[in-house]
Amino acid sequence: MNSSFIPVILAGGKGERFWPLSRRDRPKQFLSLDGSSRSLLQSTADRLLTLAGGWDHLWVITSSQIAQGVREQLPDLPNQNLLVELEGRDTAAAVTWASLEIKKRYGAEAVIGFFPADHWIADQDVFAHTLSAATELATSTAAIVTLGIKPTFPSTGYGYIEQGQKMGSFNELPAYHVNRFTEKPNRETAETFLSTGRFSWNSGMFVFRASVILEELHTHAPEIIEPLEQQGPDIYPLLPKQSIDYALMEKTTLAYVLPVEFGWDDLGDWNAIERLLKQENNKNVELATHVGLDTQGAIVYASNPDDVVVTIGLDDVVIVRDRNVTLVVKKERTQEIKQILKILENDPRFTDLL
């Protein structure tokens, strides 16, 4: 793979469900959550750098609030390859703006890949092999290629992609036309999806030629691409706030899926830490000095190694100690952290906790 493949890291998210470790000045993509010394953003750049052919062809799009943090995390990234949004408008605007800028620099036939900054991937070699297949497909066909993760359990936290007719193999991987994208299902529906063998998790990773994506955006999302073409990124705050799935992927007839397996997690909330780090012989996942009595199924994290967390008689909880905040939540309710943040945001006593 060479410089005709241009990877773009989507690094504008907040990662609110990892609060209190993830905050406005330190969003999730700046954190190291897998026990390594590299942040999620740095790890994403690491795995894409060779595929891009070096820093000159790796791009990042992020929000103005954390742009300086991105520069500090990725000091070798050329400044012209960092796109800074005046205001976050979700992934449709980000994909559109970045694709327009890349077309200007590399031409309409440049192959672009979009990758969230906060994903964990286990097998880098298989990931690179997969990207070669996606690039081959995008180069040979008017295709918007999405990477579908083969499900390992009936998740209710991911969107799904139903594969339709097989349209060939690329780099020894089968590719299918997309029948439909679906929202996060309930448990029963997720189990049905898995039983058919036709569904993949929607990873949010896409590969396509600049000419293909821009033409499809003109067809299905003119309200986003036309203002950006006519007025540039200053129009950003007035653009519709839409995901690329909603604005384009659910409407286009050019969507193709590669069902892949390289060990993947989108690290959506604190429970992901257990999926990554749980060991069979340990009752708990401990990223802290933890002294427990009759405690099991707990995830315990402390950012200060001098802090000691003591528990008695707890089951299936997440305990996070960071700076001046301690969070204690049942694992089944970690999705509700965002509701707590809304309460804190509306109370002036707690604005420094956000």
mmCIF file of C-alpha atoms in Angstrom:
data_model
loop_
_atom_site.group_PDB
_atom_site.id
_atom_site.type_symbol
_atom_site.label_atom_id
_atom_site.label_comp_id
_atom_site.label_asym_id
_atom_site.label_seq_id
_atom_site.Cartn_x
_atom_site.Cartn_y
_atom_site.Cartn_z
ATOM 1 C CA MET A 1 0.000 0.000 0.000
ATOM 2 C CA ASN A 2 1.411 3.416 -0.922
ATOM 3 C CA SER A 3 0.681 7.112 -0.711
ATOM 4 C CA SER A 4 -2.365 6.777 -2.994
ATOM 5 C CA PHE A 5 -4.086 5.475 0.155
ATOM 6 C CA ILE A 6 -4.837 8.381 2.484
ATOM 7 C CA PRO A 7 -6.031 7.393 5.979
ATOM 8 C CA VAL A 8 -7.960 9.959 8.012
ATOM 9 C CA ILE A 9 -8.353 9.605 11.780
ATOM 10 C CA LEU A 10 -11.666 10.854 13.165
ATOM 11 C CA ALA A 11 -10.568 12.338 16.489
ATOM 12 C CA GLY A 12 -13.340 14.718 17.473
ATOM 13 C CA GLY A 13 -15.303 12.542 19.904
ATOM 14 C CA LYS A 14 -15.709 13.177 23.619
ATOM 15 C CA GLY A 15 -15.869 9.636 24.999
ATOM 16 C CA GLU A 16 -18.228 10.716 27.750
ATOM 17 C CA ARG A 17 -18.950 7.164 28.947
ATOM 18 C CA PHE A 18 -15.329 6.951 30.154
ATOM 19 C CA TRP A 19 -15.857 9.831 32.573
ATOM 20 C CA PRO A 20 -14.332 10.769 34.992
ATOM 21 C CA LEU A 21 -11.101 9.658 33.315
ATOM 22 C CA SER A 22 -12.279 11.192 30.036
ATOM 23 C CA ARG A 23 -12.911 14.913 30.387
ATOM 24 C CA ARG A 24 -13.096 17.963 28.146
ATOM 25 C CA ASP A 25 -9.359 18.575 28.361
ATOM 26 C CA ARG A 26 -8.544 14.863 28.118
ATOM 27 C CA PRO A 27 -11.028 13.019 25.874
ATOM 28 C CA LYS A 28 -11.037 9.254 25.485
ATOM 29 C CA GLN A 29 -8.733 9.196 22.467
ATOM 30 C CA PHE A 30 -5.956 10.732 24.609
ATOM 31 C CA LEU A 31 -6.157 7.878 27.133
ATOM 32 C CA SER A 32 -4.264 4.611 27.333
ATOM 33 C CA LEU A 33 -6.842 1.973 28.237
ATOM 34 C CA ASP A 34 -5.162 -1.283 27.231
ATOM 35 C CA GLY A 35 -2.268 -1.266 29.677
ATOM 36 C CA SER A 36 0.197 0.111 27.097
ATOM 37 C CA SER A 37 1.992 3.453 27.198
ATOM 38 C CA ARG A 38 0.333 4.644 23.977
ATOM 39 C CA SER A 39 -2.942 6.535 23.871
ATOM 40 C CA LEU A 40 -5.777 5.325 21.673
ATOM 41 C CA LEU A 41 -5.051 8.153 19.207
ATOM 42 C CA GLN A 42 -1.345 7.304 19.117
ATOM 43 C CA SER A 43 -2.066 3.603 18.647
ATOM 44 C CA THR A 44 -4.428 4.401 15.766
ATOM 45 C CA ALA A 45 -1.748 6.537 14.110
ATOM 46 C CA ASP A 46 0.838 3.801 14.687
ATOM 47 C CA ARG A 47 -1.201 1.174 12.828
ATOM 48 C CA LEU A 48 -2.026 3.506 9.921
ATOM 49 C CA LEU A 49 1.363 5.125 9.451
ATOM 50 C CA THR A 50 2.974 2.347 7.413
ATOM 51 C CA LEU A 51 -0.157 1.957 5.295
ATOM 52 C CA ALA A 52 -0.084 5.686 4.563
ATOM 53 C CA GLY A 53 3.577 5.638 3.573
ATOM 54 C CA GLY A 54 4.571 8.104 6.290
ATOM 55 C CA TRP A 55 3.337 11.180 8.121
ATOM 56 C CA ASP A 56 2.937 13.255 4.956
ATOM 57 C CA HIS A 57 -0.089 11.176 3.944
ATOM 58 C CA LEU A 58 -1.776 10.634 7.329
ATOM 59 C CA TRP A 59 -4.575 13.085 8.196
ATOM 60 C CA VAL A 60 -6.520 13.843 11.366
ATOM 61 C CA ILE A 61 -9.780 15.758 11.767
ATOM 62 C CA THR A 62 -10.710 16.988 15.237
ATOM 63 C CA SER A 63 -12.490 19.743 17.140
ATOM 64 C CA SER A 64 -11.061 23.135 18.034
ATOM 65 C CA GLN A 65 -11.359 22.287 21.745
ATOM 66 C CA ILE A 66 -8.776 19.497 21.592
ATOM 67 C CA ALA A 67 -6.699 20.397 18.517
ATOM 68 C CA GLN A 68 -3.723 21.448 20.633
ATOM 69 C CA GLY A 69 -3.887 18.142 22.486
ATOM 70 C CA VAL A 70 -3.803 16.302 19.145
ATOM 71 C CA ARG A 71 -0.695 18.269 18.148
ATOM 72 C CA GLU A 72 0.976 17.282 21.430
ATOM 73 C CA GLN A 73 -0.003 13.640 21.018
ATOM 74 C CA LEU A 74 1.136 13.482 17.377
ATOM 75 C CA PRO A 75 4.050 15.965 17.116
ATOM 76 C CA ASP A 76 5.189 14.534 13.748
ATOM 77 C CA LEU A 77 1.842 15.150 12.050
ATOM 78 C CA PRO A 78 2.209 17.954 9.461
ATOM 79 C CA ASN A 79 0.108 20.939 10.458
ATOM 80 C CA GLN A 80 -1.564 21.020 7.028
ATOM 81 C CA ASN A 81 -2.795 17.462 7.626
ATOM 82 C CA LEU A 82 -4.743 18.464 10.744
ATOM 83 C CA LEU A 83 -8.268 19.678 9.977
ATOM 84 C CA VAL A 84 -9.807 21.591 12.882
ATOM 85 C CA GLU A 85 -13.588 21.856 13.033
ATOM 86 C CA LEU A 86 -14.987 25.116 14.391
ATOM 87 C CA GLU A 87 -17.811 23.111 15.906
ATOM 88 C CA GLY A 88 -18.445 19.374 15.953
ATOM 89 C CA ARG A 89 -21.212 18.438 13.500
ATOM 90 C CA ASP A 90 -20.882 14.625 13.662
ATOM 91 C CA THR A 91 -19.202 12.358 11.125
ATOM 92 C CA ALA A 92 -21.040 13.329 7.925
ATOM 93 C CA ALA A 93 -19.572 16.836 7.937
ATOM 94 C CA ALA A 94 -16.145 15.526 8.961
ATOM 95 C CA VAL A 95 -16.021 12.941 6.172
ATOM 96 C CA THR A 96 -17.238 15.463 3.608
ATOM 97 C CA TRP A 97 -14.749 18.204 4.489
ATOM 98 C CA ALA A 98 -11.786 15.841 4.709
ATOM 99 C CA SER A 99 -12.695 14.200 1.381
ATOM 100 C CA LEU A 100 -12.916 17.587 -0.333
ATOM 101 C CA GLU A 101 -9.508 18.630 1.010
ATOM 102 C CA ILE A 102 -7.868 15.342 0.036
ATOM 103 C CA LYS A 103 -9.274 15.569 -3.489
ATOM 104 C CA LYS A 104 -7.689 19.024 -3.816
ATOM 105 C CA ARG A 105 -4.268 17.713 -2.846
ATOM 106 C CA TYR A 106 -4.185 14.199 -4.290
ATOM 107 C CA GLY A 107 -6.823 14.186 -7.025
ATOM 108 C CA ALA A 108 -10.222 12.567 -7.496
ATOM 109 C CA GLU A 109 -8.896 9.004 -7.688
ATOM 110 C CA ALA A 110 -7.137 9.052 -4.316
ATOM 111 C CA VAL A 111 -8.365 6.238 -2.067
ATOM 112 C CA ILE A 112 -9.381 7.535 1.362
ATOM 113 C CA GLY A 113 -9.938 5.555 4.553
ATOM 114 C CA PHE A 114 -11.717 6.869 7.651
ATOM 115 C CA PHE A 115 -10.902 5.429 11.072
ATOM 116 C CA PRO A 116 -12.204 6.386 14.534
ATOM 117 C CA ALA A 117 -9.422 7.359 16.925
ATOM 118 C CA ASP A 118 -10.704 5.315 19.844
ATOM 119 C CA HIS A 119 -10.806 1.720 18.595
ATOM 120 C CA TRP A 120 -8.700 -1.183 19.834
ATOM 121 C CA ILE A 121 -7.379 -3.670 17.255
ATOM 122 C CA ALA A 122 -5.534 -6.833 18.249
ATOM 123 C CA ASP A 123 -3.923 -8.189 15.087
ATOM 124 C CA GLN A 124 -2.154 -5.446 13.126
ATOM 125 C CA ASP A 125 -1.068 -7.794 10.319
ATOM 126 C CA VAL A 126 -4.622 -8.960 9.616
ATOM 127 C CA PHE A 127 -5.784 -5.342 9.829
ATOM 128 C CA ALA A 128 -3.219 -4.323 7.183
ATOM 129 C CA HIS A 129 -4.241 -7.286 4.980
ATOM 130 C CA THR A 130 -7.872 -6.194 5.300
ATOM 131 C CA LEU A 131 -7.067 -2.613 4.319
ATOM 132 C CA SER A 132 -5.245 -3.874 1.218
ATOM 133 C CA ALA A 133 -8.397 -5.774 0.235
ATOM 134 C CA ALA A 134 -10.604 -2.742 0.862
ATOM 135 C CA THR A 135 -8.288 -0.541 -1.200
ATOM 136 C CA GLU A 136 -8.267 -3.066 -4.041
ATOM 137 C CA LEU A 137 -12.072 -3.114 -4.062
ATOM 138 C CA ALA A 138 -12.378 0.677 -3.886
ATOM 139 C CA THR A 139 -9.846 1.111 -6.693
ATOM 140 C CA SER A 140 -11.513 -1.342 -9.071
ATOM 141 C CA THR A 141 -15.177 -0.516 -8.383
ATOM 142 C CA ALA A 142 -17.354 2.487 -7.650
ATOM 143 C CA ALA A 143 -17.667 1.274 -4.086
ATOM 144 C CA ILE A 144 -17.993 2.637 -0.585
ATOM 145 C CA VAL A 145 -16.372 -0.163 1.383
ATOM 146 C CA THR A 146 -17.156 -0.665 5.046
ATOM 147 C CA LEU A 147 -15.381 -3.069 7.358
ATOM 148 C CA GLY A 148 -17.892 -5.342 9.065
ATOM 149 C CA ILE A 149 -16.668 -7.103 12.198
ATOM 150 C CA LYS A 150 -17.749 -10.726 12.469
ATOM 151 C CA PRO A 151 -19.832 -10.851 15.682
ATOM 152 C CA THR A 152 -18.584 -12.915 18.615
ATOM 153 C CA PHE A 153 -21.698 -12.426 20.763
ATOM 154 C CA PRO A 154 -25.205 -10.929 20.295
ATOM 155 C CA SER A 155 -24.263 -7.359 21.161
ATOM 156 C CA THR A 156 -27.012 -4.804 21.704
ATOM 157 C CA GLY A 157 -24.491 -1.950 21.715
ATOM 158 C CA TYR A 158 -23.452 -2.026 18.048
ATOM 159 C CA GLY A 159 -25.196 -1.301 14.788
ATOM 160 C CA TYR A 160 -25.271 -4.184 12.288
ATOM 161 C CA ILE A 161 -24.726 -4.592 8.549
ATOM 162 C CA GLU A 162 -26.584 -7.254 6.562
ATOM 163 C CA GLN A 163 -24.579 -8.649 3.663
ATOM 164 C CA GLY A 164 -26.309 -9.356 0.370
ATOM 165 C CA GLN A 165 -24.963 -10.822 -2.837
ATOM 166 C CA LYS A 166 -21.283 -11.748 -2.986
ATOM 167 C CA MET A 167 -19.502 -9.689 -5.617
ATOM 168 C CA GLY A 168 -16.037 -11.256 -5.577
ATOM 169 C CA SER A 169 -12.899 -11.689 -3.483
ATOM 170 C CA PHE A 170 -10.178 -9.117 -2.909
ATOM 171 C CA ASN A 171 -6.822 -10.005 -1.415
ATOM 172 C CA GLU A 172 -8.459 -13.366 -0.607
ATOM 173 C CA LEU A 173 -11.303 -11.739 1.367
ATOM 174 C CA PRO A 174 -14.928 -12.033 0.174
ATOM 175 C CA ALA A 175 -16.851 -8.817 -0.451
ATOM 176 C CA TYR A 176 -20.637 -8.438 -0.404
ATOM 177 C CA HIS A 177 -23.117 -5.822 -1.459
ATOM 178 C CA VAL A 178 -24.793 -4.290 1.609
ATOM 179 C CA ASN A 179 -28.451 -5.159 1.968
ATOM 180 C CA ARG A 180 -29.065 -2.774 4.857
ATOM 181 C CA PHE A 181 -27.650 -1.029 7.897
ATOM 182 C CA THR A 182 -29.565 -1.491 11.139
ATOM 183 C CA GLU A 183 -29.539 0.394 14.414
ATOM 184 C CA LYS A 184 -28.601 -1.178 17.736
ATOM 185 C CA PRO A 185 -31.004 -4.132 18.205
ATOM 186 C CA ASN A 186 -32.549 -5.662 21.297
ATOM 187 C CA ARG A 187 -31.149 -8.951 22.578
ATOM 188 C CA GLU A 188 -33.624 -11.180 20.748
ATOM 189 C CA THR A 189 -33.027 -9.422 17.417
ATOM 190 C CA ALA A 190 -29.257 -9.581 17.896
ATOM 191 C CA GLU A 191 -29.452 -13.331 18.491
ATOM 192 C CA THR A 192 -31.508 -13.697 15.302
ATOM 193 C CA PHE A 193 -28.920 -11.699 13.367
ATOM 194 C CA LEU A 194 -26.121 -13.982 14.544
ATOM 195 C CA SER A 195 -28.065 -17.139 13.697
ATOM 196 C CA THR A 196 -28.331 -16.132 10.024
ATOM 197 C CA GLY A 197 -24.572 -15.691 9.540
ATOM 198 C CA ARG A 198 -25.286 -12.686 7.298
ATOM 199 C CA PHE A 199 -24.706 -9.853 9.757
ATOM 200 C CA SER A 200 -21.588 -7.991 10.831
ATOM 201 C CA TRP A 201 -21.029 -5.306 13.439
ATOM 202 C CA ASN A 202 -20.737 -1.828 11.944
ATOM 203 C CA SER A 203 -17.166 -0.779 12.752
ATOM 204 C CA GLY A 204 -17.477 2.777 11.459
ATOM 205 C CA MET A 205 -14.406 2.278 9.216
ATOM 206 C CA PHE A 206 -14.815 3.149 5.530
ATOM 207 C CA VAL A 207 -12.660 3.109 2.368
ATOM 208 C CA PHE A 208 -13.515 4.734 -0.996
ATOM 209 C CA ARG A 209 -12.210 6.867 -3.834
ATOM 210 C CA ALA A 210 -12.635 10.608 -3.411
ATOM 211 C CA SER A 211 -14.626 10.868 -6.637
ATOM 212 C CA VAL A 212 -17.086 8.177 -5.535
ATOM 213 C CA ILE A 213 -17.830 9.558 -2.067
ATOM 214 C CA LEU A 214 -18.187 13.149 -3.282
ATOM 215 C CA GLU A 215 -20.582 12.206 -6.078
ATOM 216 C CA GLU A 216 -22.706 10.184 -3.651
ATOM 217 C CA LEU A 217 -22.733 13.061 -1.166
ATOM 218 C CA HIS A 218 -23.994 15.362 -3.918
ATOM 219 C CA THR A 219 -26.811 12.876 -4.539
ATOM 220 C CA HIS A 220 -27.794 12.064 -0.968
ATOM 221 C CA ALA A 221 -26.469 14.882 1.242
ATOM 222 C CA PRO A 222 -26.322 18.089 -0.833
ATOM 223 C CA GLU A 223 -27.194 20.094 2.283
ATOM 224 C CA ILE A 224 -23.754 19.180 3.668
ATOM 225 C CA ILE A 225 -21.413 19.099 0.667
ATOM 226 C CA GLU A 226 -22.723 22.129 -1.242
ATOM 227 C CA PRO A 227 -22.218 24.677 1.576
ATOM 228 C CA LEU A 228 -18.717 23.304 2.204
ATOM 229 C CA GLU A 229 -17.835 23.562 -1.488
ATOM 230 C CA GLN A 230 -19.256 27.068 -1.819
ATOM 231 C CA GLN A 231 -18.227 28.668 1.483
ATOM 232 C CA GLY A 232 -15.554 26.433 2.982
ATOM 233 C CA PRO A 233 -15.218 25.293 6.592
ATOM 234 C CA ASP A 234 -16.400 28.640 8.020
ATOM 235 C CA ILE A 235 -19.944 27.389 7.326
ATOM 236 C CA TYR A 236 -19.382 24.461 9.697
ATOM 237 C CA PRO A 237 -21.570 25.640 12.612
ATOM 238 C CA LEU A 238 -24.574 25.897 10.252
ATOM 239 C CA LEU A 239 -24.240 22.400 8.787
ATOM 240 C CA PRO A 240 -26.719 19.652 9.766
ATOM 241 C CA LYS A 241 -25.481 17.467 12.601
ATOM 242 C CA GLN A 242 -25.687 13.982 11.081
ATOM 243 C CA SER A 243 -23.724 10.769 11.160
ATOM 244 C CA ILE A 244 -22.271 9.482 7.893
ATOM 245 C CA ASP A 245 -24.419 6.370 8.356
ATOM 246 C CA TYR A 246 -27.619 8.423 8.400
ATOM 247 C CA ALA A 247 -26.590 10.994 5.786
ATOM 248 C CA LEU A 248 -25.194 8.548 3.250
ATOM 249 C CA MET A 249 -24.571 4.887 4.081
ATOM 250 C CA GLU A 250 -28.222 4.027 4.673
ATOM 251 C CA LYS A 251 -29.147 5.598 1.312
ATOM 252 C CA THR A 252 -26.382 4.769 -1.149
ATOM 253 C CA THR A 253 -26.526 1.732 -3.449
ATOM 254 C CA LEU A 254 -22.722 1.613 -3.616
ATOM 255 C CA ALA A 255 -22.122 0.211 -0.120
ATOM 256 C CA TYR A 256 -20.067 -2.990 0.139
ATOM 257 C CA VAL A 257 -18.964 -4.869 3.229
ATOM 258 C CA LEU A 258 -15.880 -6.927 3.989
ATOM 259 C CA PRO A 259 -16.686 -9.218 6.960
ATOM 260 C CA VAL A 260 -13.381 -9.316 8.821
ATOM 261 C CA GLU A 261 -11.733 -10.691 11.952
ATOM 262 C CA PHE A 262 -8.732 -8.937 13.453
ATOM 263 C CA GLY A 263 -9.744 -8.606 17.098
ATOM 264 C CA TRP A 264 -11.712 -5.371 17.532
ATOM 265 C CA ASP A 265 -13.470 -3.338 20.186
ATOM 266 C CA ASP A 266 -14.873 0.164 19.921
ATOM 267 C CA LEU A 267 -14.192 0.793 23.631
ATOM 268 C CA GLY A 268 -17.622 2.301 24.118
ATOM 269 C CA ASP A 269 -17.654 2.358 27.911
ATOM 270 C CA TRP A 270 -15.870 1.025 30.988
ATOM 271 C CA ASN A 271 -17.076 -2.535 30.381
ATOM 272 C CA ALA A 272 -14.748 -2.689 27.385
ATOM 273 C CA ILE A 273 -11.800 -2.750 29.802
ATOM 274 C CA GLU A 274 -13.017 -6.112 31.076
ATOM 275 C CA ARG A 275 -13.246 -7.502 27.534
ATOM 276 C CA LEU A 276 -9.659 -6.415 26.887
ATOM 277 C CA LEU A 277 -7.923 -7.238 30.150
ATOM 278 C CA LYS A 278 -9.927 -9.861 32.064
ATOM 279 C CA GLN A 279 -7.879 -12.889 33.067
ATOM 280 C CA GLU A 280 -9.503 -16.201 33.928
ATOM 281 C CA ASN A 281 -7.770 -16.606 37.268
ATOM 282 C CA ASN A 282 -8.663 -13.107 38.527
ATOM 283 C CA LYS A 283 -12.027 -12.216 40.014
ATOM 284 C CA ASN A 284 -11.669 -8.562 39.053
ATOM 285 C CA VAL A 285 -9.962 -6.281 36.549
ATOM 286 C CA GLU A 286 -7.661 -4.070 38.603
ATOM 287 C CA LEU A 287 -5.873 -1.018 37.225
ATOM 288 C CA ALA A 288 -5.368 0.314 40.732
ATOM 289 C CA THR A 289 -4.152 -0.714 44.166
ATOM 290 C CA HIS A 290 -7.241 -2.635 45.232
ATOM 291 C CA VAL A 291 -7.889 -4.442 48.484
ATOM 292 C CA GLY A 292 -11.129 -6.393 48.235
ATOM 293 C CA LEU A 293 -13.142 -8.657 50.498
ATOM 294 C CA ASP A 294 -15.882 -10.739 48.870
ATOM 295 C CA THR A 295 -15.708 -8.560 45.765
ATOM 296 C CA GLN A 296 -15.939 -10.074 42.309
ATOM 297 C CA GLY A 297 -16.687 -9.014 38.749
ATOM 298 C CA ALA A 298 -15.419 -5.508 39.526
ATOM 299 C CA ILE A 299 -13.478 -3.120 37.296
ATOM 300 C CA VAL A 300 -11.281 -0.926 39.499
ATOM 301 C CA TYR A 301 -9.272 1.992 38.114
ATOM 302 C CA ALA A 302 -7.256 4.738 39.821
ATOM 303 C CA SER A 303 -5.166 7.285 37.933
ATOM 304 C CA ASN A 304 -2.995 7.985 40.987
ATOM 305 C CA PRO A 305 -0.895 4.924 41.932
ATOM 306 C CA ASP A 306 -0.822 6.144 45.552
ATOM 307 C CA ASP A 307 -4.609 5.888 45.877
ATOM 308 C CA VAL A 308 -5.920 2.682 47.455
ATOM 309 C CA VAL A 309 -9.416 1.413 46.670
ATOM 310 C CA VAL A 310 -10.969 -0.831 49.337
ATOM 311 C CA THR A 311 -14.149 -2.795 48.664
ATOM 312 C CA ILE A 312 -16.309 -5.176 50.692
ATOM 313 C CA GLY A 313 -19.061 -7.398 49.329
ATOM 314 C CA LEU A 314 -19.439 -5.844 45.867
ATOM 315 C CA ASP A 315 -20.424 -7.613 42.649
ATOM 316 C CA ASP A 316 -20.303 -6.409 39.042
ATOM 317 C CA VAL A 317 -19.415 -2.773 39.641
ATOM 318 C CA VAL A 318 -17.112 -0.221 38.044
ATOM 319 C CA ILE A 319 -15.082 1.969 40.403
ATOM 320 C CA VAL A 320 -13.030 4.806 38.934
ATOM 321 C CA ARG A 321 -10.918 7.229 40.944
ATOM 322 C CA ASP A 322 -9.474 10.182 39.009
ATOM 323 C CA ARG A 323 -8.274 13.456 40.494
ATOM 324 C CA ASN A 324 -11.113 14.784 42.651
ATOM 325 C CA VAL A 325 -13.854 12.394 41.518
ATOM 326 C CA THR A 326 -14.829 8.841 42.417
ATOM 327 C CA LEU A 327 -17.374 7.018 40.257
ATOM 328 C CA VAL A 328 -19.155 3.879 41.469
ATOM 329 C CA VAL A 329 -21.654 2.328 39.045
ATOM 330 C CA LYS A 330 -23.129 -1.076 38.353
ATOM 331 C CA LYS A 331 -21.684 -2.460 35.142
ATOM 332 C CA GLU A 332 -25.119 -2.802 33.569
ATOM 333 C CA ARG A 333 -25.725 0.949 33.928
ATOM 334 C CA THR A 334 -22.508 2.474 32.583
ATOM 335 C CA GLN A 335 -24.423 3.847 29.577
ATOM 336 C CA GLU A 336 -26.138 6.238 32.003
ATOM 337 C CA ILE A 337 -22.919 8.122 32.782
ATOM 338 C CA LYS A 338 -23.931 10.613 30.087
ATOM 339 C CA GLN A 339 -27.044 11.442 32.119
ATOM 340 C CA ILE A 340 -24.902 12.212 35.151
ATOM 341 C CA LEU A 341 -22.783 14.567 33.072
ATOM 342 C CA LYS A 342 -25.894 16.533 32.098
ATOM 343 C CA ILE A 343 -26.717 16.944 35.799
ATOM 344 C CA LEU A 344 -23.174 18.116 36.569
ATOM 345 C CA GLU A 345 -23.209 20.490 33.605
ATOM 346 C CA ASN A 346 -26.279 22.259 34.957
ATOM 347 C CA ASP A 347 -24.789 22.792 38.420
ATOM 348 C CA PRO A 348 -22.096 25.498 38.648
ATOM 349 C CA ARG A 349 -20.487 23.710 41.604
ATOM 350 C CA PHE A 350 -19.384 20.870 39.320
ATOM 351 C CA THR A 351 -18.292 22.490 36.048
ATOM 352 C CA ASP A 352 -14.623 21.772 36.838
ATOM 353 C CA LEU A 353 -15.429 18.037 36.909
ATOM 354 C CA LEU A 354 -16.437 17.887 33.258
#
